[in-house]
Amino acid sequence: MRPSSPLIEVARLSHSYGDKEILKGLDLGIARGEVFALIGPTGAGKTTLLRIMDLLEIPSSGEIYFDGQRVPRSGKQRLAIRRRMSFIHQKPQVFNASVYDNVACGLNWRGEARNKIVAKVDCILETVGLEGYKNRNARTLSGGEAQRVALARSLVLQPEVLLLDEPTANLDPVSATKIEELLSTAARQRNTTMIMATHDMSQGQQLADRIGVLLDGRLVQTGNAGDIFRSPQSTEVAHFVGVENIIGGIVIANDEGVATISVGDDHHGIGIQAVSGCPAGQQVYACIRPEDVTLTPMLYQSSARNSFQARVTRVTYLGPLSRVEMDCGFRLIGLVTRISAEELNLQAGHELYATFKATAVHLMERKSRQ
Amino acid sequence: MRPSSPLIEVARLSHSYGDKEILKGLDLGIARGEVFALIGPTGAGKTTLLRIMDLLEIPSSGEIYFDGQRVPRSGKQRLAIRRRMSFIHQKPQVFNASVYDNVACGLNWRGEARNKIVAKVDCILETVGLEGYKNRNARTLSGGEAQRVALARSLVLQPEVLLLDEPTANLDPVSATKIEELLSTAARQRNTTMIMATHDMSQGQQLADRIGVLLDGRLVQTGNAGDIFRSPQSTEVAHFVGVENIIGGIVIANDEGVATISVGDDHHGIGIQAVSGCPAGQQVYACIRPEDVTLTPMLYQSSARNSFQARVTRVTYLGPLSRVEMDCGFRLIGLVTRISAEELNLQAGHELYATFKATAVHLMERKSRQ
Amino acid sequence: RPPALKVATTSSLYDTGLWEYLEPKFEDKYGTKLHIFYAGTGIALEYGKRGDVDAVVIHDKPREEQFVAEGYGVERVPFAYNYFLIVGPSGDRAGIKGLCAEDAFSKLMETGSGDFVCRGDDSGTHAKEKAIWQAAGFGYEAVQQAGAWYIETGRTMGPTLLMANEKNAYTLTDNGTFLAYRSDLDLVPIVETGAVLLNVYSVIAINPERHPETNVEMANDLVYFLISPEIQGLIGNYGVAEYGVPLFMPCAGQEPEE
Amino acid sequence: MELIVSFDPEVMEITARTLRIAGTSCLLASLISLPLGSLVHFRRFRGKRVLVNIIQTLFSVPTVVIGLLVFVLLSRTGPLGDLDILFTPAAMVIGQMILITPILLGLTISALSGVGKEVVETATSLGASGFQLALLSLKEARYAVVAALILGFGRAISELGIAMMVGGNIRGFTRVMTTAISLATTKGELELALALGMLLLLLALVINIALNRLQQR
Amino acid sequence: MELIVSFDPEVMEITARTLRIAGTSCLLASLISLPLGSLVHFRRFRGKRVLVNIIQTLFSVPTVVIGLLVFVLLSRTGPLGDLDILFTPAAMVIGQMILITPILLGLTISALSGVGKEVVETATSLGASGFQLALLSLKEARYAVVAALILGFGRAISELGIAMMVGGNIRGFTRVMTTAISLATTKGELELALALGMLLLLLALVINIALNRLQQR
Ligand SMILES: Nc1ncnc2c1ncn2[C@@H]1O[C@H](COP(=O)(O)OP(=O)(O)OP(=O)(O)O)[C@@H](O)[C@H]1O
Ligand SMILES: Nc1ncnc2c1ncn2[C@@H]1O[C@H](COP(=O)(O)OP(=O)(O)OP(=O)(O)O)[C@@H](O)[C@H]1O
Ligand SMILES: [Mg+2]
Ligand SMILES: [Mg+2]
C-alpha cells in the first residue's frame, strides 16, 4: 500500500502489437475525483491506453497501480478491480437483447437485487433520454441512441472510475451537451474519476481538470487546459491543439522579461514582443492562437504590445467564426466572429491591423539543427 | 425518363419499423454534383433515409428516382444503381481481411482488372494517409484508422453519388479537416454528388451547397447554410441549429420594413427592431444567433439598430469562444472571442452594452394558441 | 434391474423370429427375463469368452467344440437343425442344378460362369461354405482370388441374399433366412440336398468356473427348456403356418445324423 | 402403415425409450460442452489449436468404434466391468455422450467464434466474470448454439453402432428406434424399417421446433 | 499392432478408398450446401423457418434409413435401377451426400448467422452482388464454415449404415474403413477393429489440420 497515491497510476508502461510499439513508456497518475482528458491524433494510442487501464489488455511492460495496489497480471483480483471501473468503448456495442437487459446487465453481474435494478435502470434511462425504449431490441437503435445506451449501461453502475472513449462522437450538439452535463454532474456529485479520450477539444477543455496529449505513443505534455492550449511544449503539440501560428525567429533582445523576436521570411526587422525570460540569441518559435489575434481597421491603442499592418489573403467561415489568413511580413492567422468580419468588410486584398498581446505569445525553444 | 430531373429524388417517402413511423412523407431531390447535408438530432431518421437512398431498405411507401428513372422495388436493376453510389456507414465496419483487401473489394466486385486495382488502391491509401497499412488486418486498426479505411474503400470506387453518415465522427480535428478537403476536392473535380448526415454543424455549413433539417422524420426545412442558420422556419429548427436567443414578443409597429417588437417578461416597453415585413399586431419570435451579438463597455454607435444595457449572469468558455448569458430585461446570449471577453473583463454581475443589427434579427410567426 | 438371462445368438437364428416366439414362453415358465443379443458368430463367442452373456446359441460346430475345449463353455447341446441350400437365379446360368454341393462349387470354380456372393464374415454359414470348398478340393485362398465372380460381402445373411438377388448370383444360405426373405427375392433354391449342407444349432452355457458371476442356473434352465419335449415340439412346428414347411427340425440334444 | 406403427404399444415404448436415452445423453453432453467449450474459446493457452484439432478429429469417430471401446471398458473382464452396466440404457447414454460431446464442444467453440470481439470486450468492461461472459456469449450466439444442440441430439437419436454394441438391442429393455430399424432391415421387413425411419424423423421435427422456439425467445 | 495394420496392402487400399469416397461426397455436398445455404440465409421468403426446421430435422436421419432408401431407389426393380450402380462406390457417394448435405446446409446457415448485419450491409453498399456477398460472408465466417466442413467430412468418413447397405462391403471394391471395422467386430476381432478405428482417426486428424490451415490463411 502506497500512502496518498493516485487512484489509478501507470508506470513505465509500454505496449507493442507485434513489432509495432504503440505505447512507449508512459507514466501517469490520476487522483480520485479527477477528470482527465486524453487528446491526440488518431492512432496515437489513446484507446490502447484506456484498454490497458480497464485491464482488458496486459501491457508488454510496466505496471498499473489501482488505489495504491499493484494490479497483478492475472487472477481473480483483476475482475474485482475492473468492477470498480466502467469503460465506454469507442464503438459502442450493444448486446442483442432489449435496452433494459443491456442496461441491467452490469448490475445483474454484480448480483444486485432485482427490484433495485429495475428502479436504477428506469432512472438512468430517463436521465439519458431513453424512457420508453426499455423493451426495444438494442440492435435496432440509431447510432446516437446506441451511444446513449452504452452510456447508461456504464453510468448505472456508479463506478469509481469512468473510462470514456469518444463519448459523444455519435451525438448531435444538443445531445452531446446534455451528456457532457450528465458526466460533469457525476464527477461532481459522486466524485467519479474520469479518464476520457476525446477528439473534441472544447469537450476536453470544458470537462477536464487536466489534459494529457498523447502523440505517437508518448505522453508529451500534461497540464490544465491553459497550459496545453496556450503553452504547448513542442511544435507537434502546438499544431495539434490548434495553435495555427507557429512562427520561427530569433530573440534579439530581452528587456526585463519582455523578449523581442525577429521574425519574417528574411528577418528584416519585424519584431514580435513576448513576455518570456528567453535570452537574446535563442532560436525560438513564437506560438500565437488565432483567436488571440484581434483585427481593427485602424491602429488601435491598447495594452497589446504587438500590432502589425496586415493584408488579408484568404477568409474562410467556420460556423460563428471567420478564419482570416493575413500577410504581415510573416504569415498570421486570426479568428474573429463572423460579425466582426462583416463589419470589417474582410476579404482578400483588404488592408487592416492585426494586434495581439505580448502575453498571448508563447515562446518555444527551437533546436538549432532545425 | 423525366427530363432535367434531379440525379436522385425521393417522393412521398415514408418508412416505418413496426408501428413506429420513422420517415413521414419526405420529398427531396438532389441535383448532380450537389453536396447536400442532412442535419437533425439523434433518432431523427437520417440514417434511415440514407439507407433507403442506397437501396438497402425498401421504404414502406413512396418512390425513389435515380437519374430520372423510377427505382424498382426488387430485381437486378437495384444492384446496377447501387453500384453507381457508395455509402459510408455511421459505424464503419471493416472486413476481417487486410487493409488492401478491404479497399480493393468494391473494385473486385465490379470486375476491374487486377493491375488497375493495385494502382488505385495504393493511390487512395496514400491520399487518406494509410500508406504502409496495406497488409495489416483491418480488424486491428484504431477507430480513426478504420474510418479512413471505410472512406478509402468508398472513394476508390469514384461513385457518382457518395452517401456519408457522420464521416468524421471518429477523427481528430486535424484528420477531419484533411478528410473534408478530400471530400470537397472529389465534389469539385469529379462532380461527385454527396449526401451527408452530420452532427458537425460547421462541417455541414462548409461543405454543403444545401442543407436539410430532419426533425422527427420530417424534412422541416431545406436551404443554403444562410437560410438554415439565420432564418430557421420554426423554433425547433432554430433551437437545433444553435439559435440560442428565441425571444417571444409582438410586433407593435412596422415602419417601412423595419418592425418594432415588444419583448420582455412583462412587455413593458423593451423594443427590438428587425428588418421584416411583419405587420403590427403579429405575435412573433425574434431569433438572434449568439455570435451576432456584440458586447461593448460603452453604448457604441454603429449601424446596428439594437443596443441594450445588459447585466452578465454567467460566462462559460467554449474553446476559442466565450458564451455570455445576460439579462437585458429579456434573456440574451452572446458569443464573443475569448480575447474580447478578457478585455471586457466579463464576469457575472458586470454591466455592459449588448448590440445586434436589425438585419441579424429573424422573425418567425408565432401561432396565437401558444 | 431384475435379473435376466443373457444369451448371445447368431443372427440367422434371430432373423427367423424364432427367439421372439420362444422368449415369452421362457419368461413365463421361469419368471425371469430373457435378454437376447443377435450378433455374428465371432462376436457372440467373444461375448461368451468375456463373460458378458450367460449362454451362446450358434451354428458352427468346429468353433463350438473349440470354445468348450478351451474351457469357456460347459457343454455343447444341439437342439435343432435344418439345411443350408445354394440359391441362385432361376435361369441357373452355371447349370449346377441337380449337382451335389461340392460338385456345384467345383463347376462354379472351373467355369466361372456364375457369380457367387460369399458372406465373408466368419459366421457359421461362412464356415460351412469354406468347408464345402475344402470338400470340393479347393484351398480357400485360391477361391478368394479366383476372379470377379467371387464376391465377398462381409455382411449378414439377409443383406447377402439381397445382394445375390441384385447381382443374379448364387449364394449359400440357411433355410430359415431364405424363407424369411423369399418374398423379396427372385432367387430360387438350386442345390438343397447333401449331408454337407446340414446346419445344426446348439446352445452352450458359459462355464461358471471361468466366469463365476454368470448365471449358470438360468443358463441351464435355458438348455433344458430348449430340449424339453414341449419346446422341441414347438420348434418342429415353427414356420409351418407361414411358409407351409417347418423351418427347423428338433433334435433334442442329439447330434443329427449326417 | 404408419398409423399402425405409431399406435403399436411396442413401437410407442421404443419411441419413448429412444427419446429418453438420446435426450439424457444430449443434456449431459451439453452440460459438459457448453461450459467447456466456452472455457476453451475464451482462455488463451498453449496447445489450444492442437486441442481444437483433436476435438474436431473426434467428429470422425465411427459409432462402432465408440461402441467397441465402451464395450471393452464395461465388459465383465474390462476395467469397469464391476459396474455391471453393459447392455443397459445407462451404457448407451455413456456411449452417446462420448459420441456427441466432441461435436457439441466443437460447434460451441465455432458458434462462439462468431461473437464479435467487441461484444466480449464490452461485457468484460461491464464487469462480467468468466462465467457470466460465457453465458452472455452463448446467448449472443444462440442461433448457432441451438443448431449445435439440434445436431447433437440428431446424432444421438440416429446413431446405431453404440446402441447395438453396448445396448445389445434387447427387446423391451435396450431396443431403440435405430436398432429396431436395423433389425427390421435384417429381417427383410423393409417397409417396416422405412416406416420406423419416418416416425423417427417426425420425432426429430417436433423436438427441433421446440428447441428453435427456445432460441427465438 | 497398428504398424501391421497400416502397412498391410489391403488396409492401405481400404484407406485410400475411404478417403476417396468420403472426400468426393463431402466436396459435392459442399458445392451444393455453401451456395444453397447462403441463398436460404440471405433471401427473405415465406416458409423459411419451416425450411430451416426441415433441414435441421434431417440431421436426425439414421444412416440405415438413408441406406435403405438409396437401396430401394437403386435396386434392380427400383425407379433408378437402370443406372446399375448399386453396390458401387458411386452409390455410396450418393448416399453420403444425402446424409451430409443437410448438415452442411444447416451449419452453413448457422455460420452465416454469426456474421454481423453491419458487415453484410457494408458489402451490399460497396456493390456486392448476391453471389459476392455470400462469398464474403462465408469468408468472414470461415472458422465456423471450416468447422462445418470438418464435421461433414467426419460424418461421411465415419458412417456405416449407407456404406453397408448400398456399398455392400464388397472386399476389394466397396469395403471402407467403417465396414471393415464392423466386419472385424462381427468376427470378434476386436483388436483389429480398434486398430482400424485408430487409423481412421489418424486420417481424420491429418485432414482436419489441412482444412484448418486453409481457414487460418
Ligand atoms: N491488434 C493490433 N495489431 C497491430 N496494431 C494495432 C493493434 N491494435 C491497435 N494497433 C495500432 O495501434 C495504434 C494505436 O491504436 P489506438 O486504437 O490506441 O489509437 P487511438 O489513439 O485510439 O486512435 P483513434 O483516435 O483513431 O481511435 C494504431 O496505429 C493501431 O493501428
Ligand atoms: N429496426 C428498427 N426497428 C425499430 N426502430 C428502428 C429500427 N431501426 C431504426 N429505428 C428507429 O428509427 C429512428 C431513426 O433511426 P435512424 O438510425 O435513422 O436515426 P438517425 O437520425 O440516423 O440518428 P443518429 O444521429 O443517432 O444516428 C430511431 O429512433 C431508431 O430507434
Ligand atoms: Mg481510439
Ligand atoms: Mg444515424
Coordinates of C-alpha atoms in Angstrom, one line a residue, chain B residues 62-357:
Chain B
G62 CA -43.2 6.3 -51.7
E63 CA -40.8 6.3 -54.6
I64 CA -37.2 6.8 -55.4
Y65 CA -35.9 8.1 -58.7
F66 CA -32.4 7.7 -59.8
D67 CA -31.1 9.6 -62.8
G68 CA -34.7 10.2 -63.9
Q69 CA -35.8 6.6 -63.6
R70 CA -38.0 5.0 -61.0
V71 CA -36.1 2.6 -58.9
P72 CA -37.9 -0.8 -58.9
R73 CA -38.7 -2.4 -55.5
S74 CA -36.8 -5.5 -56.5
G75 CA -34.7 -7.0 -59.2
K76 CA -31.2 -6.8 -60.7
Q77 CA -31.5 -3.2 -61.6
R78 CA -31.1 -2.2 -58.0
L79 CA -27.6 -3.6 -57.9
A80 CA -26.7 -1.7 -61.0
I81 CA -28.0 1.5 -59.5
R82 CA -26.4 0.8 -56.1
R83 CA -23.1 0.3 -57.9
R84 CA -23.2 3.9 -59.0
M85 CA -23.3 5.0 -55.4
S86 CA -21.3 4.3 -52.3
F87 CA -22.4 4.6 -48.7
I88 CA -20.1 5.2 -45.8
H89 CA -21.9 3.9 -42.8
Q90 CA -22.1 5.5 -39.5
K91 CA -20.3 2.7 -37.7
P92 CA -17.6 1.9 -40.2
Q93 CA -17.3 -1.9 -40.4
V94 CA -14.2 -3.3 -41.8
F95 CA -14.0 -6.9 -43.1
N96 CA -11.8 -9.4 -41.4
A97 CA -9.1 -9.1 -44.1
S98 CA -6.1 -7.0 -44.9
V99 CA -6.5 -3.3 -45.4
Y100 CA -5.7 -3.8 -49.1
D101 CA -8.4 -6.4 -49.5
N102 CA -10.8 -4.1 -47.7
V103 CA -10.2 -1.3 -50.0
A104 CA -10.0 -3.4 -53.1
C105 CA -13.2 -5.3 -52.6
G106 CA -15.5 -2.9 -54.3
L107 CA -13.3 -2.8 -57.4
N108 CA -13.0 -6.5 -57.4
W109 CA -16.8 -6.8 -57.3
R110 CA -17.0 -4.6 -60.3
G111 CA -14.7 -6.8 -62.2
E112 CA -11.9 -4.3 -62.6
A113 CA -8.5 -5.5 -63.8
R114 CA -6.1 -6.5 -61.1
N115 CA -3.2 -4.2 -62.0
K116 CA -5.5 -1.2 -62.2
I117 CA -6.9 -2.2 -58.8
V118 CA -3.5 -2.3 -57.2
A119 CA -2.6 1.1 -58.6
K120 CA -5.9 2.7 -57.5
V121 CA -5.7 1.2 -54.0
D122 CA -2.2 2.4 -53.5
C123 CA -3.1 5.8 -54.6
I124 CA -6.2 6.1 -52.4
L125 CA -4.4 4.7 -49.3
E126 CA -1.8 7.4 -49.7
T127 CA -4.5 10.0 -50.1
V128 CA -6.1 9.1 -46.8
G129 CA -2.8 8.7 -45.1
L130 CA -2.7 5.0 -44.7
E131 CA 0.3 4.1 -46.8
G132 CA 2.2 1.3 -45.1
Y133 CA -1.0 -0.2 -43.6
K134 CA -1.7 -2.3 -46.7
N135 CA -1.0 -5.7 -45.2
R136 CA -2.4 -5.0 -41.7
N137 CA -5.5 -6.9 -40.7
A138 CA -8.2 -4.2 -40.8
R139 CA -9.8 -5.5 -37.6
T140 CA -6.8 -4.3 -35.6
L141 CA -6.9 -0.7 -36.7
S142 CA -7.7 2.2 -34.3
G143 CA -11.1 3.9 -34.6
G144 CA -9.8 6.7 -36.8
E145 CA -7.8 4.4 -39.0
A146 CA -10.8 2.2 -39.6
Q147 CA -12.9 5.2 -40.5
R148 CA -10.3 6.2 -43.1
V149 CA -10.3 2.7 -44.5
A150 CA -14.0 3.0 -44.9
L151 CA -13.6 6.3 -46.6
A152 CA -10.9 5.0 -48.9
R153 CA -13.0 1.9 -49.7
S154 CA -15.8 4.1 -51.0
L155 CA -13.8 6.8 -52.6
V156 CA -11.7 4.4 -54.6
L157 CA -14.9 3.5 -56.5
Q158 CA -15.3 7.0 -57.7
P159 CA -19.0 6.8 -57.4
E160 CA -21.4 9.2 -58.9
V161 CA -23.2 9.6 -55.5
L162 CA -21.4 9.4 -52.2
L163 CA -23.6 8.9 -49.2
L164 CA -21.9 9.7 -45.9
D165 CA -23.2 9.1 -42.5
E166 CA -21.1 11.1 -40.0
P167 CA -17.9 10.7 -42.0
T168 CA -15.6 12.3 -39.5
A169 CA -17.2 11.3 -36.2
N170 CA -14.1 9.3 -35.1
L171 CA -11.5 11.6 -36.3
D172 CA -9.4 14.3 -34.5
P173 CA -9.8 17.8 -35.9
V174 CA -6.6 17.7 -38.0
S175 CA -7.6 14.4 -39.7
A176 CA -11.2 15.6 -40.0
T177 CA -10.1 18.7 -41.9
K178 CA -8.0 16.6 -44.2
I179 CA -10.9 14.3 -45.0
E180 CA -13.2 17.3 -45.5
E181 CA -10.7 18.7 -48.0
L182 CA -10.6 15.3 -49.7
L183 CA -14.3 15.2 -50.0
S184 CA -14.6 18.7 -51.3
T185 CA -11.9 18.0 -53.9
A186 CA -13.9 14.9 -55.0
A187 CA -17.0 17.0 -55.2
R188 CA -15.3 19.7 -57.3
Q189 CA -13.0 17.6 -59.5
R190 CA -15.2 14.7 -60.2
N191 CA -18.5 16.4 -59.8
T192 CA -19.5 13.8 -57.2
T193 CA -22.9 14.2 -55.7
M194 CA -22.8 13.9 -52.0
I195 CA -25.4 13.4 -49.3
M196 CA -24.1 13.5 -45.8
A197 CA -25.7 13.1 -42.5
T198 CA -23.7 15.1 -40.0
H199 CA -23.8 16.3 -36.5
D200 CA -21.0 18.7 -37.1
M201 CA -22.7 22.0 -38.0
S202 CA -19.6 23.6 -39.2
Q203 CA -19.0 20.6 -41.5
G204 CA -22.4 20.9 -42.9
Q205 CA -22.0 24.7 -43.4
Q206 CA -18.6 24.5 -45.0
L207 CA -19.1 21.6 -47.4
A208 CA -22.7 21.7 -48.3
D209 CA -24.4 23.5 -51.1
R210 CA -27.7 22.9 -49.4
I211 CA -28.7 21.7 -46.0
G212 CA -31.8 19.8 -45.0
V213 CA -33.1 19.7 -41.4
L214 CA -34.7 16.4 -40.5
L215 CA -36.8 16.6 -37.3
D216 CA -38.7 13.6 -36.2
G217 CA -39.0 12.1 -39.6
R218 CA -40.0 15.3 -41.4
L219 CA -37.8 17.4 -43.6
V220 CA -38.8 20.6 -41.9
Q221 CA -36.5 23.0 -43.8
T222 CA -34.1 22.9 -46.7
G223 CA -31.9 25.7 -47.9
N224 CA -28.4 27.0 -48.0
A225 CA -26.4 27.5 -44.9
G226 CA -27.5 31.1 -44.6
D227 CA -31.2 30.2 -44.7
I228 CA -30.9 27.4 -42.2
F229 CA -28.7 29.0 -39.7
R230 CA -30.1 32.6 -39.9
S231 CA -33.7 32.1 -41.0
P232 CA -35.0 29.0 -39.4
Q233 CA -38.6 28.4 -40.0
S234 CA -39.6 27.0 -36.7
T235 CA -38.5 27.2 -33.1
E236 CA -37.4 23.6 -33.3
V237 CA -35.1 24.2 -36.2
A238 CA -33.9 27.4 -34.6
H239 CA -33.1 25.6 -31.4
F240 CA -31.4 22.8 -33.2
V241 CA -29.2 25.0 -35.4
G242 CA -27.9 26.9 -32.4
V243 CA -30.0 30.0 -32.4
E244 CA -29.9 30.4 -28.7
N245 CA -32.0 33.5 -28.5
I246 CA -35.6 32.8 -29.3
I247 CA -37.5 35.7 -27.8
G248 CA -41.3 35.8 -27.9
G249 CA -42.9 39.2 -28.5
I250 CA -45.4 41.1 -30.5
V251 CA -44.9 43.5 -33.4
I252 CA -46.1 46.9 -32.3
A253 CA -45.2 48.8 -35.4
N254 CA -43.8 48.4 -38.8
D255 CA -42.2 51.4 -40.4
E256 CA -41.2 50.8 -44.0
G257 CA -40.0 47.3 -43.5
V258 CA -38.5 47.9 -40.1
A259 CA -40.6 46.2 -37.5
T260 CA -40.5 47.0 -33.8
I261 CA -41.2 44.1 -31.5
S262 CA -42.1 44.5 -27.9
V263 CA -40.4 41.8 -25.8
G264 CA -39.5 41.1 -22.2
D265 CA -41.1 39.3 -19.3
D266 CA -43.9 41.8 -18.8
H267 CA -43.7 43.5 -22.1
H268 CA -43.1 46.9 -20.5
G269 CA -41.5 48.8 -23.3
I270 CA -38.5 46.9 -24.4
G271 CA -38.4 47.1 -28.2
I272 CA -36.3 45.1 -30.7
Q273 CA -36.1 46.3 -34.2
A274 CA -35.9 43.9 -37.0
V275 CA -35.9 44.2 -40.8
S276 CA -39.1 42.4 -41.7
G277 CA -42.4 42.9 -43.4
C278 CA -44.3 41.6 -40.4
P279 CA -47.4 43.7 -39.7
A280 CA -48.2 45.3 -36.4
G281 CA -50.2 43.1 -34.1
Q282 CA -48.5 39.8 -35.1
Q283 CA -47.2 37.5 -32.4
V284 CA -43.7 36.6 -33.3
Y285 CA -40.5 35.0 -32.1
A286 CA -37.3 37.0 -32.6
C287 CA -34.4 34.8 -33.4
I288 CA -30.9 36.1 -32.8
R289 CA -27.7 34.0 -33.2
P290 CA -25.5 34.5 -30.2
E291 CA -22.5 35.2 -32.4
D292 CA -24.4 38.2 -33.9
V293 CA -24.4 39.9 -30.5
T294 CA -21.5 42.2 -29.9
L295 CA -20.6 43.4 -26.4
T296 CA -19.1 46.8 -25.7
P297 CA -18.3 48.6 -22.5
M298 CA -20.0 51.8 -23.7
L299 CA -23.0 52.5 -25.8
Y300 CA -21.4 52.1 -29.2
Q301 CA -22.7 54.0 -32.2
S302 CA -22.9 51.8 -35.2
S303 CA -25.3 50.8 -38.0
A304 CA -26.7 48.2 -35.6
R305 CA -30.2 49.2 -34.6
N306 CA -30.5 47.4 -31.3
S307 CA -28.4 48.3 -28.3
F308 CA -29.3 47.4 -24.7
Q309 CA -27.8 47.8 -21.4
A310 CA -27.2 44.3 -20.0
R311 CA -26.0 42.6 -16.8
V312 CA -23.9 39.5 -17.3
T313 CA -25.3 36.5 -15.5
R314 CA -22.9 33.7 -16.5
V315 CA -19.9 33.2 -18.6
T316 CA -18.7 29.8 -20.0
Y317 CA -15.8 29.0 -22.2
L318 CA -16.1 27.0 -25.4
G319 CA -12.6 26.7 -26.9
P320 CA -11.8 30.0 -28.6
L321 CA -15.2 31.4 -27.7
S322 CA -16.9 32.6 -24.6
R323 CA -20.6 32.2 -24.2
V324 CA -22.1 35.1 -22.2
E325 CA -25.6 35.0 -20.7
M326 CA -27.1 38.4 -20.0
D327 CA -30.2 40.0 -18.7
C328 CA -31.3 43.0 -20.7
G329 CA -34.9 42.8 -19.5
F330 CA -35.1 39.7 -21.6
R331 CA -32.6 36.9 -21.6
L332 CA -29.9 37.3 -24.2
I333 CA -26.9 35.1 -25.0
G334 CA -23.9 36.3 -26.8
L335 CA -20.8 34.6 -28.2
V336 CA -17.6 36.5 -28.3
T337 CA -14.0 35.6 -28.7
R338 CA -12.2 34.8 -25.5
I339 CA -9.9 37.7 -26.0
S340 CA -12.8 40.2 -26.1
A341 CA -14.2 38.5 -23.0
E342 CA -10.9 39.1 -21.3
E343 CA -10.6 42.7 -22.5
L344 CA -14.2 43.4 -21.4
N345 CA -13.3 41.7 -18.1
L346 CA -16.6 39.7 -18.4
Q347 CA -17.9 38.1 -15.3
A348 CA -21.2 37.6 -13.6
G349 CA -22.7 40.9 -12.4
H350 CA -20.7 43.0 -14.8
E351 CA -22.7 45.7 -16.7
L352 CA -22.2 46.4 -20.3
Y353 CA -24.0 47.0 -23.6
A354 CA -25.2 44.3 -26.0
T355 CA -25.7 45.2 -29.6
F356 CA -27.1 43.5 -32.7
K357 CA -28.2 44.6 -36.1

